[in-house]
PDB file of C-alpha atoms in Angstrom:
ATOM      1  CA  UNK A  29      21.504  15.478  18.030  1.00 91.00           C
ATOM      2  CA  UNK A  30      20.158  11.677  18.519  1.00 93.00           C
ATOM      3  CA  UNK A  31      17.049  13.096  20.212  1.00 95.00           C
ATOM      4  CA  UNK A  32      16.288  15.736  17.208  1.00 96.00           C
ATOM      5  CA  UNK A  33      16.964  12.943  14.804  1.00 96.00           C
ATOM      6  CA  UNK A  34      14.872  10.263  16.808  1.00 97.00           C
ATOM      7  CA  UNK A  35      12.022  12.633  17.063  1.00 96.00           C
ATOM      8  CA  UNK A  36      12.196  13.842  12.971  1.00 95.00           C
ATOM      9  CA  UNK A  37      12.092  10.000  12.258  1.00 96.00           C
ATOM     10  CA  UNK A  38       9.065   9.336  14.223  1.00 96.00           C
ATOM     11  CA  UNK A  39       7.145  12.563  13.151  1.00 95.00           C
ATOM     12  CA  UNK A  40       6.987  10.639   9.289  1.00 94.00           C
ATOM     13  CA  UNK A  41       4.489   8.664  11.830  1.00 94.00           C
ATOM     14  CA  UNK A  42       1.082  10.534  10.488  1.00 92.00           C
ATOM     15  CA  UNK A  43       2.353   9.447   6.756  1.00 94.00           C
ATOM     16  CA  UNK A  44       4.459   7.047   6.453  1.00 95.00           C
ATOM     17  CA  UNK A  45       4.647   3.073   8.297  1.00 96.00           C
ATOM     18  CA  UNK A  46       8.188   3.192   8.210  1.00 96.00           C
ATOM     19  CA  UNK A  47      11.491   4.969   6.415  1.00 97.00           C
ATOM     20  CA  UNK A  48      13.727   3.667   3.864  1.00 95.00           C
ATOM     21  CA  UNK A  49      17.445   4.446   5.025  1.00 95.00           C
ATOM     22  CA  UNK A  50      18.597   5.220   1.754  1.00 94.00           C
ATOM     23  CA  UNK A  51      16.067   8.283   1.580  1.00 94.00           C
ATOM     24  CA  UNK A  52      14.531   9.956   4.386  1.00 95.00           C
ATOM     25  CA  UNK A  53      16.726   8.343   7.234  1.00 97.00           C
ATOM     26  CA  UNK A  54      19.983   9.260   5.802  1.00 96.00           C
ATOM     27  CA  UNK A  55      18.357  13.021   4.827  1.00 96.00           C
ATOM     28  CA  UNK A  56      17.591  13.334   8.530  1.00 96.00           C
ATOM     29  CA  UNK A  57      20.687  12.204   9.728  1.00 97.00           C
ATOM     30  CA  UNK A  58      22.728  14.667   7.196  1.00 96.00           C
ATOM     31  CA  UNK A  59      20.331  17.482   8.874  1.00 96.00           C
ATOM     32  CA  UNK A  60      21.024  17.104  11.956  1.00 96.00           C
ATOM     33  CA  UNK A  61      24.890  16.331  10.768  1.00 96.00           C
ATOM     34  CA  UNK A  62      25.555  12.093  12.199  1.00 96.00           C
ATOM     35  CA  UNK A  63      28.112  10.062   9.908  1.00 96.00           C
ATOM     36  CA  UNK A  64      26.644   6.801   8.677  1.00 95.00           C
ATOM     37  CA  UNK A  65      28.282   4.808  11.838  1.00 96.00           C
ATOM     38  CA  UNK A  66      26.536   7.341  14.247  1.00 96.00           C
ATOM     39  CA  UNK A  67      23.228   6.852  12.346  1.00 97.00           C
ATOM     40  CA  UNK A  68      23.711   3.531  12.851  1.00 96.00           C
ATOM     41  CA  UNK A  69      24.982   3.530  16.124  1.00 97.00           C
ATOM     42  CA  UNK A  70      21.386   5.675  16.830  1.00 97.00           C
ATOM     43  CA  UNK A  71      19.336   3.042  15.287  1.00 97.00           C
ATOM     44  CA  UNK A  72      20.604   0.181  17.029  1.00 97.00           C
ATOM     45  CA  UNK A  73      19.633   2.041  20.344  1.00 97.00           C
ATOM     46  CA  UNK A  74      16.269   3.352  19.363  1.00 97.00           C
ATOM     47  CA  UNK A  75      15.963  -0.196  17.652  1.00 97.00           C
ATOM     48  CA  UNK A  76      16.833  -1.865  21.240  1.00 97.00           C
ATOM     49  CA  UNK A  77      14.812   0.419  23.666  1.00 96.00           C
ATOM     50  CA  UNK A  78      11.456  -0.175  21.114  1.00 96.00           C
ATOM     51  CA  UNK A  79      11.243   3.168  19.835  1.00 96.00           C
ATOM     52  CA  UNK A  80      11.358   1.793  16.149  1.00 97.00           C
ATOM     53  CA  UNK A  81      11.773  -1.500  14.822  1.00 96.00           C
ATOM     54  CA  UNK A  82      15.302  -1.529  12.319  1.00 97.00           C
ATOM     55  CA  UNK A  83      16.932  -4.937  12.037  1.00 96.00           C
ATOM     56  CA  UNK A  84      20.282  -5.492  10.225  1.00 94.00           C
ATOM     57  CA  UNK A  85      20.474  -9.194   9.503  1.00 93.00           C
ATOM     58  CA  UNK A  86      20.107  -8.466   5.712  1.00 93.00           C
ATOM     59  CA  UNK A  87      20.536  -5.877   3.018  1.00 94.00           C
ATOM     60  CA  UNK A  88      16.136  -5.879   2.634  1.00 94.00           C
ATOM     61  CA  UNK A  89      15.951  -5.886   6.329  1.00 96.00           C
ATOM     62  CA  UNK A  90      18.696  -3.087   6.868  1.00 96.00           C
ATOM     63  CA  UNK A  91      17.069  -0.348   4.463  1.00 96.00           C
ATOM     64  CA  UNK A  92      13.811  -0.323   6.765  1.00 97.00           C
ATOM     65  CA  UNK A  93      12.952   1.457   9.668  1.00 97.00           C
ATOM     66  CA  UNK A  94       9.599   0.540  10.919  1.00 97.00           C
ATOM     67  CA  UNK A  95       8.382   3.429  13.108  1.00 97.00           C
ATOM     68  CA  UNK A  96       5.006   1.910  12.975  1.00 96.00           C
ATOM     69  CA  UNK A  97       4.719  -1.038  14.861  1.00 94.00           C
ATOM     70  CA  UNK A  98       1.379  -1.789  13.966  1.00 95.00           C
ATOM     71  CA  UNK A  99       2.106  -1.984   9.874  1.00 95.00           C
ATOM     72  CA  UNK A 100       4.105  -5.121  10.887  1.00 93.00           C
ATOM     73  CA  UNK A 101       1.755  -7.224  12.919  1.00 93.00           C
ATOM     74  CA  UNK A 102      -1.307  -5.859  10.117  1.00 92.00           C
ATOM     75  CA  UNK A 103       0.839  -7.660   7.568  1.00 93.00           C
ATOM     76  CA  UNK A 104       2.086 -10.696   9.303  1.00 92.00           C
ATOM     77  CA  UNK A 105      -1.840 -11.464   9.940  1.00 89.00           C
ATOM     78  CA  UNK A 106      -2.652 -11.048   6.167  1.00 88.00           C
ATOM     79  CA  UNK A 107      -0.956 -14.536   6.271  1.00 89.00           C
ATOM     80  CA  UNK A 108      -0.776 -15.667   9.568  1.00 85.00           C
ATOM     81  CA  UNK A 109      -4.799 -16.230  10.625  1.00 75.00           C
ATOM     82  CA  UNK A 110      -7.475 -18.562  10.829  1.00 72.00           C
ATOM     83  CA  UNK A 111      -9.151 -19.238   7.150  1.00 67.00           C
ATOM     84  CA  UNK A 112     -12.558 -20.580   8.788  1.00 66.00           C
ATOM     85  CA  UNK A 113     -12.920 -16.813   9.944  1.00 64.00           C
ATOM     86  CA  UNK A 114     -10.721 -14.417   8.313  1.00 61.00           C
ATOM     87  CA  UNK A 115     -10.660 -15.427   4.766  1.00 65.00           C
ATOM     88  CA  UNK A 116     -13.123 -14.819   1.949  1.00 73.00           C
ATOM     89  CA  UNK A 117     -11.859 -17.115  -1.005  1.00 75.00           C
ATOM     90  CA  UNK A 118     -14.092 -14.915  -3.201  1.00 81.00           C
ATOM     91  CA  UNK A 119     -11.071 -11.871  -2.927  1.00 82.00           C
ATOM     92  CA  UNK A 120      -9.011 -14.316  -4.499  1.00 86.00           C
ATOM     93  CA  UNK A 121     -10.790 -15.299  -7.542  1.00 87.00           C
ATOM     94  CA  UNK A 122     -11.448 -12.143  -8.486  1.00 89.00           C
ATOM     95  CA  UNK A 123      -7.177 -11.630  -8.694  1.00 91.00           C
ATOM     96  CA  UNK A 124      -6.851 -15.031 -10.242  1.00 93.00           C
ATOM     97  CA  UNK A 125      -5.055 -16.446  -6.931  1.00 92.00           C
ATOM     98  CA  UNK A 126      -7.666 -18.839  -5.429  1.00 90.00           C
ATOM     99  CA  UNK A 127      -5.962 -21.867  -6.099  1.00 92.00           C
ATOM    100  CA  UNK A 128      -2.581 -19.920  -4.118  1.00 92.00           C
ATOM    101  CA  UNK A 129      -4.652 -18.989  -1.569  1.00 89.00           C
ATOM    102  CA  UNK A 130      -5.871 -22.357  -1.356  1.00 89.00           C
ATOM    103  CA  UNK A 131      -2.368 -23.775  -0.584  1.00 91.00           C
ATOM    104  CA  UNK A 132      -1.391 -21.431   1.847  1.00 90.00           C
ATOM    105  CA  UNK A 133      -4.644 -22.112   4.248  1.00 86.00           C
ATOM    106  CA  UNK A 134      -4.783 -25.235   3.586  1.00 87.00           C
ATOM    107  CA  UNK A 135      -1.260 -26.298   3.346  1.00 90.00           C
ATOM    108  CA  UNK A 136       0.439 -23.488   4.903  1.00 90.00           C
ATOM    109  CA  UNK A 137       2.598 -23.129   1.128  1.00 93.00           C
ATOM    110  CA  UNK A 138       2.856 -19.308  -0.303  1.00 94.00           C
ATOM    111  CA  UNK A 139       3.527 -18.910  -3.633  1.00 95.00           C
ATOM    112  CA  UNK A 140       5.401 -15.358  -4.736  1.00 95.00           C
ATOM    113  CA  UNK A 141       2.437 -14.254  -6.459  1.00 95.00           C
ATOM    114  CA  UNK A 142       0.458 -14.367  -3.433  1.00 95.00           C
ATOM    115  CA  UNK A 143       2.242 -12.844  -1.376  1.00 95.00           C
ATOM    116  CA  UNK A 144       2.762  -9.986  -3.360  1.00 95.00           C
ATOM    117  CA  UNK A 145      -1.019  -9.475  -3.506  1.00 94.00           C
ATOM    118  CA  UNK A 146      -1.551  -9.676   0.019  1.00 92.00           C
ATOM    119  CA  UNK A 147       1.176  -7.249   0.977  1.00 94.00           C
ATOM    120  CA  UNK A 148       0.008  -4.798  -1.925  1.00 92.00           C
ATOM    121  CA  UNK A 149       3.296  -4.975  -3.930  1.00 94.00           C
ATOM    122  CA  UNK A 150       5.107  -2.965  -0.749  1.00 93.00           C
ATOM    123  CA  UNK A 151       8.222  -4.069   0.640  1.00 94.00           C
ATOM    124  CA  UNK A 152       7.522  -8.021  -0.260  1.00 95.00           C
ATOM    125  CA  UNK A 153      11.344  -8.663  -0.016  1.00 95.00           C
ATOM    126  CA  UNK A 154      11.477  -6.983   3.917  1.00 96.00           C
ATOM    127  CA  UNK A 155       8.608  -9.235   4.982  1.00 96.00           C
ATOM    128  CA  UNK A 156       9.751 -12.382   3.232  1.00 95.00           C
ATOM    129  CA  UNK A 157      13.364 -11.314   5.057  1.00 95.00           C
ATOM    130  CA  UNK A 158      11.405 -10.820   8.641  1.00 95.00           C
ATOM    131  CA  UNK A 159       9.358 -13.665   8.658  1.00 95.00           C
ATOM    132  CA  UNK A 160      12.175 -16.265   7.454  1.00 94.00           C
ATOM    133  CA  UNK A 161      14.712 -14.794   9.649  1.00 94.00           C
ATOM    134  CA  UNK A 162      12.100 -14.844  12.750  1.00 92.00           C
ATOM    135  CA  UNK A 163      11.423 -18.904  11.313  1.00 93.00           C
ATOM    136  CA  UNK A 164       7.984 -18.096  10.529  1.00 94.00           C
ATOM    137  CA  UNK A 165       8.592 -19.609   6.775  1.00 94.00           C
ATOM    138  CA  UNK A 166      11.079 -20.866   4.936  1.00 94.00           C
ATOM    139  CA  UNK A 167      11.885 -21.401   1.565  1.00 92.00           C
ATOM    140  CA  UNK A 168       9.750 -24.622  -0.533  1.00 92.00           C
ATOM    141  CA  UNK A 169      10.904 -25.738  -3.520  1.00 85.00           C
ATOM    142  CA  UNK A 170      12.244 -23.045  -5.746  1.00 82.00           C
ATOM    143  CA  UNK A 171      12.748 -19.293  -4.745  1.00 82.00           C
ATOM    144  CA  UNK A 172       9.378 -18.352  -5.394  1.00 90.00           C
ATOM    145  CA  UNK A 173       7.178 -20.658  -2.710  1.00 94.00           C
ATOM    146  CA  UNK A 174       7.517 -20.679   0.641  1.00 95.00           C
ATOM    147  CA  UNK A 175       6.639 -22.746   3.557  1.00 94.00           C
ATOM    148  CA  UNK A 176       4.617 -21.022   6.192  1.00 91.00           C
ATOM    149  CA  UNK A 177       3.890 -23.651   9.289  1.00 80.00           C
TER     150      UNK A 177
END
């Protein structure tokens, strides 16, 4: 049954990046009959051999499964890179944000706003989760800018 689930999850691969428990993890698991502590006990493993990425350390965190790999490291580097070669400043004037995107590559400071645009409005709270619970920012100032060293 952990196989047949395992391999539903990660045929979502051609459309999706990853799975939101609450809808199409939990529908699989009901197919192929697990409780919620065997879906979870199934997670953790696939989670801890590196056949998906699920991690548990918060509620934002614990609704994804990442069952691409690759959507994670593509949107990590939309603020984790080099300015003198992978930013063009002119992006963020169109949007309004130049002066944000100023602090961050500059400063290595993130406002809300920002980040939102980079990450395309998707999942903002799971990466903000990831990268402050893997120390890559923290929280600056109030709730809405971040420090990213």
């Amino acid at each position: 049954r952990w196989m047949a689930f395992l391999d539903e999850l990660l045929g979502y691969k051609k459309s999706n990046s990853y799975l939101t428990v609450k809808g199409q993890v939990n529908e699989s698991a009901k197919k192929f009959g697990l409780s919620i502590q065997e879906r979870d006990f199934a997670l953790q493993l696939f989670h801890e051999r590196g056949l998906i990425v699920h991690l548990t350390a918060t509620e934002a965190l614990r609704n994804i499964v990442v069952i691409k790999p690759q959507w994670l490291i593509d949107a990590l580097a939309k603020v984790i890179r080099d300015p003198g070669i992978h930013v063009d400043l002119k992006e963020f004037h169109k949007v309004g944000l130049e002066d944000d995107a100023n602090e961050l590559f500059k400063k290595g400071i993130a406002s809300r706003d920002l980040l939102e645009y980079l990450w395309n409005h998707d999942q903002v709270d799971f990466f903000v989760d990831l990268m402050k619970r893997t120390m890559l920012m923290s929280t600056y100032g109030n709730h809405n800018t971040f420090l990213i060293p």
